[in-house]
Amino acid sequence: MKKLNPKKVFIIADGSYREITPAEHEFRKEADAGYREKKFIGLHSMIMEVSEKEYIEFYRNKRRQKYLDEQRRDNGDVSYDALNSDEFNGEEILIAGLPDVCDTLVHQQLLDKLRKTVDALPEDEKALIVAHFYDEVPQTELAERYGVSQQAISKKIAKIRAKLKKLLEN
């Protein structure tokens, strides 16, 4: 095990952490056998006293991380984080940009059902819906074509939409 040269040392005293000097830490290790039995973990340039359970878990996680790193190296795995820079996010190249297959299927089923329902409308209603929603003809232009007011066209479209909704729900 490598020797730590900490700049700070934290020990547990009265249920909370207290900082001591590295020299005091070394003195306690030499003078007190009970202190030598305490568990410490190194964090950056300091060491902290921890419970036996925390000590075991810390080194278990450290060994696991080392194992995973070796596996990644042996398998030639590359982390997309390694591709990050100030101008570029490596994760962006992994995003397919394709729609979700389930959403696409549901959308397609709804469109198929809507087409069948529109096809079941009387020809005059079907022509109005197709002109307005599929061909994107404005209501004012439709009103001119049919020789009625824009409000009448709006009401007729609303009535047909309600009818379509009722048919789609069944």
Backbone as a chain_set.jsonl record, in Angstrom:
{"seq": "MKKLNPKKVFIIADGSYREITPAEHEFRKEADAGYREKKFIGLHSMIMEVSEKEYIEFYRNKRRQKYLDEQRRDNGDVSYDALNSDEFNGEEILIAGLPDVCDTLVHQQLLDKLRKTVDALPEDEKALIVAHFYDEVPQTELAERYGVSQQAISKKIAKIRAKLKKLLEN", "coords": {"N": [[0.847, -1.184, 0.0], [0.539, 2.217, -0.842], [2.294, 4.999, 0.557], [0.764, 7.72, 2.07], [0.999, 11.219, 1.796], [-0.456, 13.466, 3.252], [-1.99, 16.747, 3.064], [-3.911, 17.619, 4.671], [-5.625, 16.296, 7.494], [-8.373, 14.535, 8.677], [-10.163, 13.616, 11.487], [-12.491, 11.574, 13.329], [-14.167, 12.97, 15.923], [-16.019, 13.154, 18.792], [-18.343, 12.519, 17.339], [-18.227, 14.064, 15.02], [-16.336, 15.463, 12.272], [-12.966, 16.494, 12.726], [-10.251, 18.588, 12.091], [-6.827, 17.754, 12.019], [-3.267, 18.254, 12.209], [-0.93, 16.957, 9.778], [1.455, 16.186, 11.032], [0.634, 15.789, 13.67], [-1.049, 13.631, 13.24], [0.824, 11.655, 12.447], [2.291, 11.487, 14.825], [0.315, 10.495, 16.596], [-0.126, 7.987, 15.422], [2.296, 6.704, 15.95], [2.406, 6.775, 18.76], [0.018, 5.701, 19.808], [-1.541, 2.677, 19.953], [-4.209, 1.998, 19.529], [-5.058, 4.069, 17.894], [-3.629, 3.48, 15.602], [-5.125, 1.39, 14.614], [-7.331, 2.531, 13.494], [-9.27, 3.365, 10.569], [-8.458, 4.924, 7.505], [-9.07, 6.855, 4.607], [-7.763, 8.025, 1.53], [-8.339, 11.104, 0.021], [-7.966, 13.107, -2.557], [-5.727, 15.508, -1.614], [-5.807, 14.863, 1.051], [-6.542, 12.985, 4.063], [-9.098, 10.951, 5.498], [-10.709, 9.841, 8.408], [-12.625, 6.894, 8.623], [-15.407, 4.632, 9.067], [-15.105, 1.07, 9.589], [-16.796, -0.313, 7.829], [-17.284, 1.653, 5.829], [-14.692, 1.949, 4.907], [-14.12, -0.592, 3.805], [-16.087, -0.676, 1.785], [-15.307, 1.53, 0.215], [-12.785, 0.699, -0.825], [-13.586, -1.605, -2.119], [-15.23, -0.559, -4.132], [-13.267, 0.91, -5.456], [-11.573, -1.142, -6.416], [-13.399, -2.393, -8.109], [-13.841, -0.363, -10.007], [-11.297, -0.222, -11.096], [-11.154, -2.76, -12.256], [-13.244, -2.51, -14.177], [-12.177, -0.467, -15.766], [-9.926, -1.796, -16.787], [-11.235, -3.778, -18.279], [-12.55, -2.203, -20.192], [-10.324, -1.142, -21.482], [-9.122, -3.511, -22.479], [-11.155, -4.388, -24.194], [-11.232, -2.38, -25.998], [-12.993, -0.299, -25.727], [-14.501, 2.938, -26.033], [-15.14, 5.905, -24.404], [-17.776, 8.166, -24.868], [-17.538, 10.555, -23.591], [-14.866, 11.108, -23.76], [-14.664, 12.305, -26.16], [-15.5, 14.865, -25.862], [-15.197, 18.404, -26.092], [-14.469, 21.946, -25.855], [-15.971, 23.016, -27.907], [-17.531, 20.934, -28.808], [-19.834, 18.327, -28.131], [-19.427, 15.11, -27.272], [-21.423, 13.21, -26.895], [-23.439, 13.891, -28.634], [-22.956, 12.722, -31.124], [-23.837, 10.186, -30.814], [-26.541, 10.169, -30.665], [-29.227, 9.091, -32.385], [-31.303, 10.394, -33.722], [-33.532, 9.4, -34.829], [-37.043, 8.72, -34.976], [-38.986, 7.308, -32.289], [-39.819, 3.915, -32.526], [-42.22, 2.771, -31.576], [-43.827, 5.05, -31.175], [-43.982, 5.903, -33.82], [-45.378, 3.768, -35.012], [-47.856, 3.869, -33.642], [-48.698, 6.411, -34.412], [-48.925, 5.996, -37.178], [-50.97, 4.082, -37.233], [-53.088, 5.596, -36.215], [-53.297, 7.527, -38.244], [-54.056, 5.877, -40.407], [-56.542, 4.989, -39.488], [-57.861, 7.449, -39.379], [-57.844, 8.176, -42.116], [-59.537, 6.163, -43.187], [-61.872, 6.804, -41.838], [-62.387, 9.409, -42.779], [-62.765, 8.769, -45.466], [-65.187, 7.486, -45.23], [-67.018, 9.498, -44.94], [-69.714, 11.544, -46.292], [-69.497, 12.643, -49.736], [-69.483, 15.522, -50.123], [-68.788, 16.531, -47.573], [-66.363, 15.24, -47.171], [-64.84, 16.365, -49.28], [-64.676, 19.034, -48.411], [-63.228, 18.801, -45.964], [-60.834, 17.615, -46.884], [-59.927, 19.628, -48.627], [-59.534, 21.771, -46.83], [-57.874, 20.76, -44.649], [-55.933, 18.983, -45.734], [-55.129, 20.048, -48.241], [-54.72, 22.558, -47.403], [-56.299, 24.874, -47.81], [-57.43, 28.088, -47.129], [-60.13, 29.082, -44.904], [-61.514, 31.368, -45.735], [-61.134, 31.402, -48.521], [-62.414, 29.005, -49.153], [-64.991, 29.696, -48.441], [-65.6, 31.559, -50.448], [-65.528, 29.838, -52.692], [-67.699, 28.116, -52.141], [-69.725, 29.899, -51.968], [-70.68, 31.011, -49.595], [-70.657, 32.476, -46.247], [-67.601, 33.017, -44.358], [-67.932, 32.298, -41.718], [-69.961, 30.406, -41.886], [-68.643, 28.345, -43.213], [-66.724, 27.761, -41.28], [-68.363, 26.818, -39.186], [-69.456, 24.556, -40.446], [-67.142, 23.015, -40.86], [-66.41, 22.604, -38.174], [-68.587, 21.072, -37.345], [-68.256, 18.789, -38.952], [-65.793, 17.915, -38.001], [-66.484, 17.245, -35.351], [-68.139, 15.121, -35.913], [-66.286, 13.362, -37.109], [-64.633, 12.906, -34.912], [-66.363, 11.561, -33.19], [-66.819, 9.256, -34.746], [-64.214, 8.221, -34.807], [-63.797, 7.555, -32.153], [-65.373, 5.373, -31.815]], "CA": [[0.0, 0.0, 0.0], [1.39, 3.393, -0.958], [2.321, 5.928, 1.687], [0.101, 8.99, 1.782], [1.571, 12.439, 2.37], [-1.592, 14.383, 3.186], [-1.851, 18.147, 3.493], [-4.893, 17.765, 5.737], [-6.089, 15.037, 8.09], [-9.627, 14.702, 9.407], [-10.498, 12.48, 12.34], [-13.814, 11.663, 13.942], [-14.09, 13.293, 17.349], [-17.333, 13.518, 19.328], [-19.385, 12.336, 16.336], [-18.076, 14.9, 13.835], [-14.955, 15.524, 11.804], [-12.112, 17.554, 13.244], [-8.986, 18.598, 11.366], [-5.565, 17.778, 12.771], [-2.133, 18.413, 11.296], [-0.297, 15.693, 9.401], [2.446, 15.843, 12.058], [-0.11, 15.242, 14.813], [-1.515, 12.323, 12.792], [1.968, 10.75, 12.526], [2.596, 11.3, 16.238], [-0.706, 9.615, 17.162], [0.091, 6.628, 14.913], [3.447, 6.125, 16.653], [2.216, 6.732, 20.205], [-1.234, 5.081, 20.26], [-1.857, 1.45, 19.2], [-5.624, 2.087, 19.159], [-5.153, 5.0, 16.764], [-3.117, 2.766, 14.42], [-6.174, 0.483, 14.15], [-8.374, 3.307, 12.806], [-9.246, 3.274, 9.112], [-8.398, 6.201, 6.811], [-9.031, 6.797, 3.143], [-7.185, 9.214, 0.913], [-9.183, 11.863, -0.907], [-7.177, 14.211, -3.098], [-4.511, 15.698, -0.821], [-6.129, 14.742, 2.468], [-7.053, 11.685, 4.482], [-10.231, 11.059, 6.422], [-11.038, 8.653, 9.18], [-13.921, 6.337, 8.268], [-15.734, 3.388, 9.761], [-14.615, -0.14, 8.914], [-17.718, -0.59, 6.723], [-17.014, 2.632, 4.776], [-13.36, 1.637, 4.393], [-14.265, -1.778, 2.948], [-16.878, -0.288, 0.618], [-14.483, 2.427, -0.599], [-11.786, -0.068, -1.578], [-14.325, -2.516, -3.009], [-15.59, 0.264, -5.303], [-12.036, 1.266, -6.161], [-11.17, -2.341, -7.153], [-14.368, -2.594, -9.196], [-13.565, 0.633, -11.034], [-10.058, -0.644, -11.759], [-11.528, -3.896, -13.103], [-14.007, -1.994, -15.317], [-11.236, 0.259, -16.628], [-9.138, -2.81, -17.505], [-12.116, -4.399, -19.263], [-12.735, -1.235, -21.279], [-9.065, -1.072, -22.229], [-8.951, -4.779, -23.199], [-12.179, -4.49, -25.24], [-11.104, -1.258, -26.93], [-14.139, 0.594, -25.584], [-14.205, 4.367, -25.984], [-16.199, 6.678, -23.773], [-18.115, 9.356, -25.648], [-17.051, 11.716, -22.846], [-13.508, 11.386, -24.227], [-14.786, 13.098, -27.381], [-15.947, 16.212, -25.518], [-14.281, 19.544, -26.112], [-15.2, 23.188, -25.607], [-16.871, 23.282, -29.026], [-18.23, 19.738, -29.268], [-20.3, 17.381, -27.126], [-19.272, 13.775, -27.839], [-22.677, 12.471, -26.812], [-24.297, 14.244, -29.764], [-22.773, 11.83, -32.271], [-24.482, 8.912, -30.539], [-27.986, 10.323, -30.739], [-29.594, 8.681, -33.73], [-32.202, 11.346, -34.34], [-34.652, 8.674, -35.422], [-38.19, 8.688, -34.074], [-39.244, 6.073, -31.561], [-40.572, 2.985, -33.371], [-43.584, 2.637, -31.035], [-44.552, 6.28, -31.498], [-44.224, 5.892, -35.265], [-46.441, 2.796, -35.287], [-49.121, 4.398, -33.127], [-49.049, 7.525, -35.293], [-49.35, 5.419, -38.454], [-52.285, 3.457, -37.021], [-54.07, 6.675, -36.099], [-53.485, 8.089, -39.586], [-54.837, 4.905, -41.19], [-57.922, 5.039, -38.992], [-58.409, 8.736, -39.796], [-58.115, 8.093, -43.566], [-60.729, 5.324, -43.383], [-63.023, 7.547, -41.324], [-62.647, 10.498, -43.738], [-63.316, 8.121, -46.665], [-66.565, 7.08, -44.948], [-67.882, 10.694, -44.943], [-70.348, 11.878, -47.572], [-68.538, 13.286, -50.649], [-69.355, 16.975, -49.923], [-68.043, 16.746, -46.327], [-65.006, 14.764, -47.43], [-64.18, 17.36, -50.125], [-64.396, 20.211, -47.591], [-62.157, 18.449, -45.016], [-59.598, 17.423, -47.647], [-59.481, 20.937, -49.112], [-59.06, 22.624, -45.733], [-56.796, 20.214, -43.817], [-54.866, 18.351, -46.513], [-54.648, 20.988, -49.259], [-54.472, 23.794, -46.649], [-57.033, 26.001, -48.386], [-57.992, 28.879, -46.024], [-61.591, 29.113, -44.81], [-62.043, 32.491, -46.541], [-61.164, 30.955, -49.914], [-63.469, 27.982, -49.245], [-66.269, 30.42, -48.385], [-65.81, 32.093, -51.794], [-65.83, 28.706, -53.584], [-69.024, 27.569, -51.868], [-70.693, 30.983, -52.027], [-71.243, 31.251, -48.254], [-69.744, 33.258, -45.406], [-66.501, 32.288, -43.702], [-68.492, 31.73, -40.487], [-70.709, 29.202, -42.254], [-67.63, 27.317, -43.481], [-66.138, 27.416, -39.99], [-69.339, 25.988, -38.468], [-69.565, 23.286, -41.156], [-65.911, 22.269, -40.546], [-66.51, 22.194, -36.768], [-69.592, 20.007, -37.298], [-67.643, 17.591, -39.548], [-64.753, 17.47, -37.052], [-67.166, 16.575, -34.238], [-68.606, 13.85, -36.468], [-65.087, 12.528, -37.24], [-64.197, 12.534, -33.564], [-67.301, 10.542, -32.708], [-66.541, 8.041, -35.512], [-62.903, 7.697, -34.405], [-63.897, 7.01, -30.799], [-66.096, 4.084, -31.861]], "C": [[0.884, 1.236, 0.0], [1.218, 4.315, 0.242], [1.696, 7.244, 1.265], [0.843, 10.126, 2.473], [0.501, 13.52, 2.325], [-1.221, 15.801, 3.612], [-2.811, 18.419, 4.641], [-5.284, 16.38, 6.224], [-7.348, 15.351, 8.883], [-9.901, 13.426, 10.197], [-11.9, 12.69, 12.898], [-13.624, 11.872, 15.437], [-15.452, 13.779, 17.794], [-18.411, 13.501, 18.239], [-19.292, 13.231, 15.118], [-16.592, 14.954, 13.456], [-14.241, 16.729, 12.394], [-10.78, 17.448, 12.513], [-7.817, 18.609, 12.339], [-4.44, 17.924, 11.752], [-1.582, 17.045, 10.917], [0.745, 15.238, 10.437], [1.764, 15.219, 13.271], [-0.618, 13.837, 14.474], [-0.384, 11.293, 12.914], [2.329, 10.46, 13.985], [1.615, 10.325, 16.888], [-0.509, 8.17, 16.695], [1.236, 5.939, 15.654], [3.171, 5.89, 18.124], [1.029, 5.899, 20.659], [-1.583, 3.876, 19.374], [-3.307, 1.459, 18.737], [-5.831, 2.998, 17.96], [-4.679, 4.335, 15.474], [-4.164, 1.836, 13.828], [-7.288, 1.215, 13.388], [-8.173, 3.222, 11.296], [-9.308, 4.676, 8.517], [-8.436, 5.948, 5.307], [-8.487, 8.119, 2.621], [-8.143, 9.823, -0.088], [-8.417, 13.104, -1.316], [-5.919, 14.384, -2.245], [-4.804, 15.652, 0.677], [-6.506, 13.295, 2.771], [-8.142, 11.901, 5.508], [-10.424, 9.738, 7.138], [-12.448, 8.209, 8.78], [-14.165, 5.081, 9.081], [-15.175, 2.214, 8.962], [-15.471, -0.456, 7.693], [-17.456, 0.359, 5.545], [-15.674, 2.358, 4.104], [-13.426, 0.469, 3.416], [-15.004, -1.412, 1.663], [-16.076, 0.613, -0.331], [-13.507, 1.633, -1.454], [-12.427, -1.125, -2.477], [-14.706, -1.76, -4.292], [-14.363, 0.63, -6.125], [-11.528, 0.07, -6.982], [-12.099, -2.591, -8.332], [-14.106, -1.614, -10.341], [-12.303, 0.271, -11.81], [-10.344, -1.805, -12.709], [-12.275, -3.411, -14.351], [-13.108, -1.242, -16.295], [-10.384, -0.713, -17.44], [-9.976, -3.477, -18.588], [-12.328, -3.48, -20.456], [-11.481, -1.154, -22.145], [-8.88, -2.333, -23.073], [-9.934, -4.915, -24.355], [-12.089, -3.365, -26.266], [-12.285, -0.303, -26.861], [-13.665, 2.042, -25.495], [-15.4, 5.065, -25.359], [-16.499, 7.894, -24.637], [-17.7, 10.625, -24.917], [-15.638, 12.098, -23.291], [-13.523, 12.254, -25.484], [-15.198, 14.541, -27.113], [-14.817, 17.227, -25.646], [-15.102, 20.79, -25.821], [-16.248, 23.451, -26.68], [-17.795, 22.116, -29.364], [-18.614, 18.848, -28.099], [-20.286, 15.989, -27.751], [-20.544, 12.962, -27.843], [-23.563, 12.718, -28.024], [-24.138, 13.312, -30.953], [-23.468, 10.494, -32.066], [-25.999, 8.982, -30.659], [-28.421, 10.099, -32.181], [-30.474, 9.702, -34.435], [-33.376, 10.682, -35.035], [-35.817, 8.671, -34.449], [-38.334, 7.317, -33.422], [-40.158, 5.184, -32.404], [-42.022, 2.859, -32.882], [-44.424, 3.868, -31.362], [-44.911, 6.328, -32.98], [-45.369, 4.951, -35.62], [-47.808, 3.306, -34.832], [-49.607, 5.533, -34.025], [-49.589, 7.0, -36.628], [-50.733, 4.771, -38.338], [-53.384, 4.508, -36.928], [-54.346, 7.317, -37.455], [-54.324, 7.165, -40.469], [-56.305, 4.944, -40.792], [-58.601, 6.336, -39.432], [-58.739, 8.725, -41.295], [-59.389, 7.3, -43.842], [-61.989, 6.068, -42.94], [-63.385, 8.689, -42.27], [-63.26, 9.92, -45.013], [-64.78, 7.723, -46.473], [-67.541, 8.271, -44.926], [-68.588, 10.839, -46.292], [-69.378, 12.717, -48.416], [-68.38, 14.784, -50.409], [-68.558, 17.297, -48.659], [-66.574, 16.349, -46.499], [-64.228, 15.811, -48.237], [-63.792, 18.597, -49.32], [-63.224, 19.944, -46.641], [-60.82, 18.296, -45.748], [-59.053, 18.768, -48.119], [-58.873, 21.762, -47.988], [-57.832, 22.048, -45.022], [-55.647, 19.599, -44.613], [-54.263, 19.305, -47.542], [-54.361, 22.363, -48.668], [-55.091, 25.029, -47.303], [-57.66, 26.775, -47.219], [-59.523, 28.906, -46.071], [-62.185, 30.241, -45.654], [-62.137, 32.1, -48.011], [-62.242, 29.897, -50.128], [-64.852, 28.645, -49.251], [-66.597, 31.002, -49.756], [-66.213, 30.982, -52.767], [-67.267, 28.206, -53.418], [-70.115, 28.636, -51.894], [-71.41, 31.231, -50.711], [-70.257, 32.085, -47.453], [-68.656, 32.354, -44.8], [-67.002, 31.634, -42.431], [-69.255, 30.444, -40.783], [-69.755, 28.048, -42.531], [-67.031, 26.834, -42.167], [-67.064, 26.492, -39.201], [-69.455, 24.61, -39.11], [-68.34, 22.41, -40.846], [-65.963, 21.763, -39.103], [-67.478, 21.03, -36.621], [-69.009, 18.691, -37.848], [-66.558, 17.038, -38.616], [-65.375, 16.734, -35.875], [-67.64, 15.195, -34.68], [-67.431, 12.87, -36.601], [-64.617, 12.022, -35.875], [-65.062, 11.417, -33.008], [-67.047, 9.203, -33.427], [-65.213, 7.395, -35.088], [-62.952, 7.047, -33.022], [-64.591, 5.656, -30.785], [-65.256, 2.99, -32.452]], "O": [[1.861, 1.307, 0.746], [0.151, 4.395, 0.849], [2.053, 7.812, 0.233], [1.266, 9.987, 3.621], [0.54, 14.395, 1.46], [-0.294, 16.027, 4.391], [-2.588, 19.302, 5.469], [-5.274, 15.413, 5.462], [-7.389, 16.305, 9.659], [-9.877, 12.319, 9.659], [-12.422, 13.804, 12.938], [-13.002, 11.06, 16.122], [-15.985, 14.73, 17.222], [-19.289, 14.364, 18.218], [-20.17, 13.184, 14.256], [-15.721, 14.543, 14.223], [-14.805, 17.813, 12.544], [-10.244, 16.354, 12.337], [-7.802, 19.345, 13.326], [-4.657, 17.734, 10.556], [-1.753, 16.079, 11.66], [0.893, 14.041, 10.684], [2.255, 14.239, 13.832], [-0.616, 12.954, 15.332], [-0.599, 10.192, 13.422], [2.636, 9.321, 14.337], [2.021, 9.438, 17.639], [-0.699, 7.234, 17.472], [1.166, 4.747, 15.95], [3.65, 4.907, 18.69], [1.023, 5.427, 21.796], [-1.882, 4.037, 18.191], [-3.602, 0.969, 17.647], [-6.68, 2.731, 17.11], [-5.228, 4.573, 14.399], [-4.096, 1.522, 12.64], [-8.097, 0.578, 12.714], [-7.057, 3.032, 10.812], [-10.097, 5.513, 8.954], [-7.902, 4.955, 4.812], [-8.723, 9.182, 3.195], [-8.692, 9.127, -0.942], [-8.24, 14.033, -0.527], [-5.112, 13.457, -2.171], [-4.138, 16.316, 1.471], [-6.754, 12.495, 1.87], [-8.133, 12.866, 6.273], [-10.316, 8.664, 6.546], [-13.348, 9.034, 8.619], [-13.252, 4.536, 9.702], [-14.816, 2.362, 7.794], [-14.946, -0.824, 6.642], [-17.411, -0.079, 4.395], [-15.532, 2.512, 2.891], [-12.854, 0.531, 2.328], [-14.585, -1.801, 0.573], [-16.166, 0.464, -1.55], [-13.405, 1.856, -2.661], [-11.849, -1.495, -3.499], [-14.522, -2.269, -5.398], [-14.42, 0.655, -7.355], [-11.1, 0.247, -8.123], [-11.651, -2.956, -9.42], [-14.145, -1.997, -11.51], [-12.245, 0.436, -13.028], [-9.84, -1.834, -13.832], [-11.974, -3.852, -15.46], [-13.262, -1.367, -17.509], [-10.143, -0.495, -18.627], [-9.486, -3.718, -19.691], [-12.29, -3.928, -21.603], [-11.559, -1.104, -23.373], [-8.524, -2.244, -24.248], [-9.595, -5.493, -25.387], [-12.783, -3.389, -27.283], [-12.556, 0.421, -27.818], [-12.593, 2.338, -24.966], [-16.542, 4.831, -25.755], [-15.581, 8.579, -25.089], [-17.525, 11.668, -25.548], [-15.252, 13.264, -23.212], [-12.513, 12.865, -25.833], [-15.242, 15.354, -28.036], [-13.656, 16.945, -25.35], [-16.304, 20.697, -25.568], [-17.293, 24.039, -26.4], [-18.746, 22.286, -30.128], [-17.819, 18.637, -27.183], [-21.06, 15.72, -28.67], [-20.729, 12.108, -28.709], [-24.352, 11.853, -28.403], [-25.084, 13.125, -31.718], [-23.672, 9.746, -33.023], [-26.663, 7.949, -30.745], [-28.022, 10.837, -33.082], [-30.381, 9.848, -35.653], [-34.13, 11.34, -35.752], [-35.615, 8.626, -33.235], [-37.863, 6.307, -33.945], [-41.163, 5.656, -32.936], [-42.948, 2.843, -33.693], [-45.58, 3.754, -31.771], [-46.01, 6.743, -33.347], [-46.23, 5.292, -36.43], [-48.796, 3.186, -35.557], [-50.79, 5.604, -34.358], [-50.588, 7.503, -37.141], [-51.563, 4.898, -39.238], [-54.469, 4.341, -37.486], [-55.494, 7.617, -37.781], [-55.204, 7.628, -41.195], [-57.195, 4.934, -41.642], [-59.771, 6.33, -39.813], [-59.796, 9.211, -41.698], [-60.224, 7.722, -44.642], [-63.036, 5.975, -43.58], [-64.565, 8.915, -42.537], [-64.175, 10.515, -45.581], [-65.53, 7.633, -47.445], [-68.756, 8.071, -44.896], [-68.119, 10.323, -47.306], [-68.532, 13.422, -47.866], [-67.261, 15.292, -50.479], [-67.745, 18.222, -48.658], [-65.67, 17.04, -46.031], [-63.08, 16.11, -47.912], [-62.711, 19.152, -49.516], [-62.323, 20.775, -46.527], [-59.794, 18.794, -45.283], [-57.852, 19.02, -48.022], [-57.823, 22.38, -48.164], [-56.852, 22.762, -44.813], [-54.494, 19.691, -44.192], [-53.044, 19.368, -47.7], [-53.822, 23.235, -49.351], [-54.477, 26.095, -47.341], [-58.354, 26.177, -46.398], [-60.128, 28.77, -47.134], [-63.26, 30.074, -46.23], [-63.117, 32.433, -48.678], [-62.91, 29.889, -51.162], [-65.758, 28.217, -49.966], [-67.749, 30.949, -50.187], [-67.128, 31.159, -53.571], [-67.959, 27.912, -54.393], [-71.301, 28.31, -51.847], [-72.582, 31.607, -50.689], [-69.154, 32.37, -47.918], [-68.779, 31.131, -44.745], [-66.562, 30.538, -42.084], [-69.194, 29.495, -40.002], [-70.015, 26.911, -42.138], [-66.851, 25.633, -41.966], [-66.615, 25.505, -38.618], [-69.543, 23.604, -38.406], [-68.478, 21.212, -40.6], [-65.6, 20.617, -38.838], [-67.219, 20.101, -35.856], [-69.238, 17.619, -37.286], [-66.429, 15.823, -38.465], [-64.852, 15.707, -35.443], [-67.557, 14.225, -33.926], [-67.556, 11.696, -36.252], [-64.252, 10.857, -35.72], [-64.561, 10.452, -32.432], [-67.057, 8.147, -32.795], [-65.107, 6.17, -35.02], [-62.222, 6.091, -32.759], [-64.418, 4.877, -29.847], [-65.712, 1.852, -32.561]]}, "num_chains": 1, "name": "protein.A"}
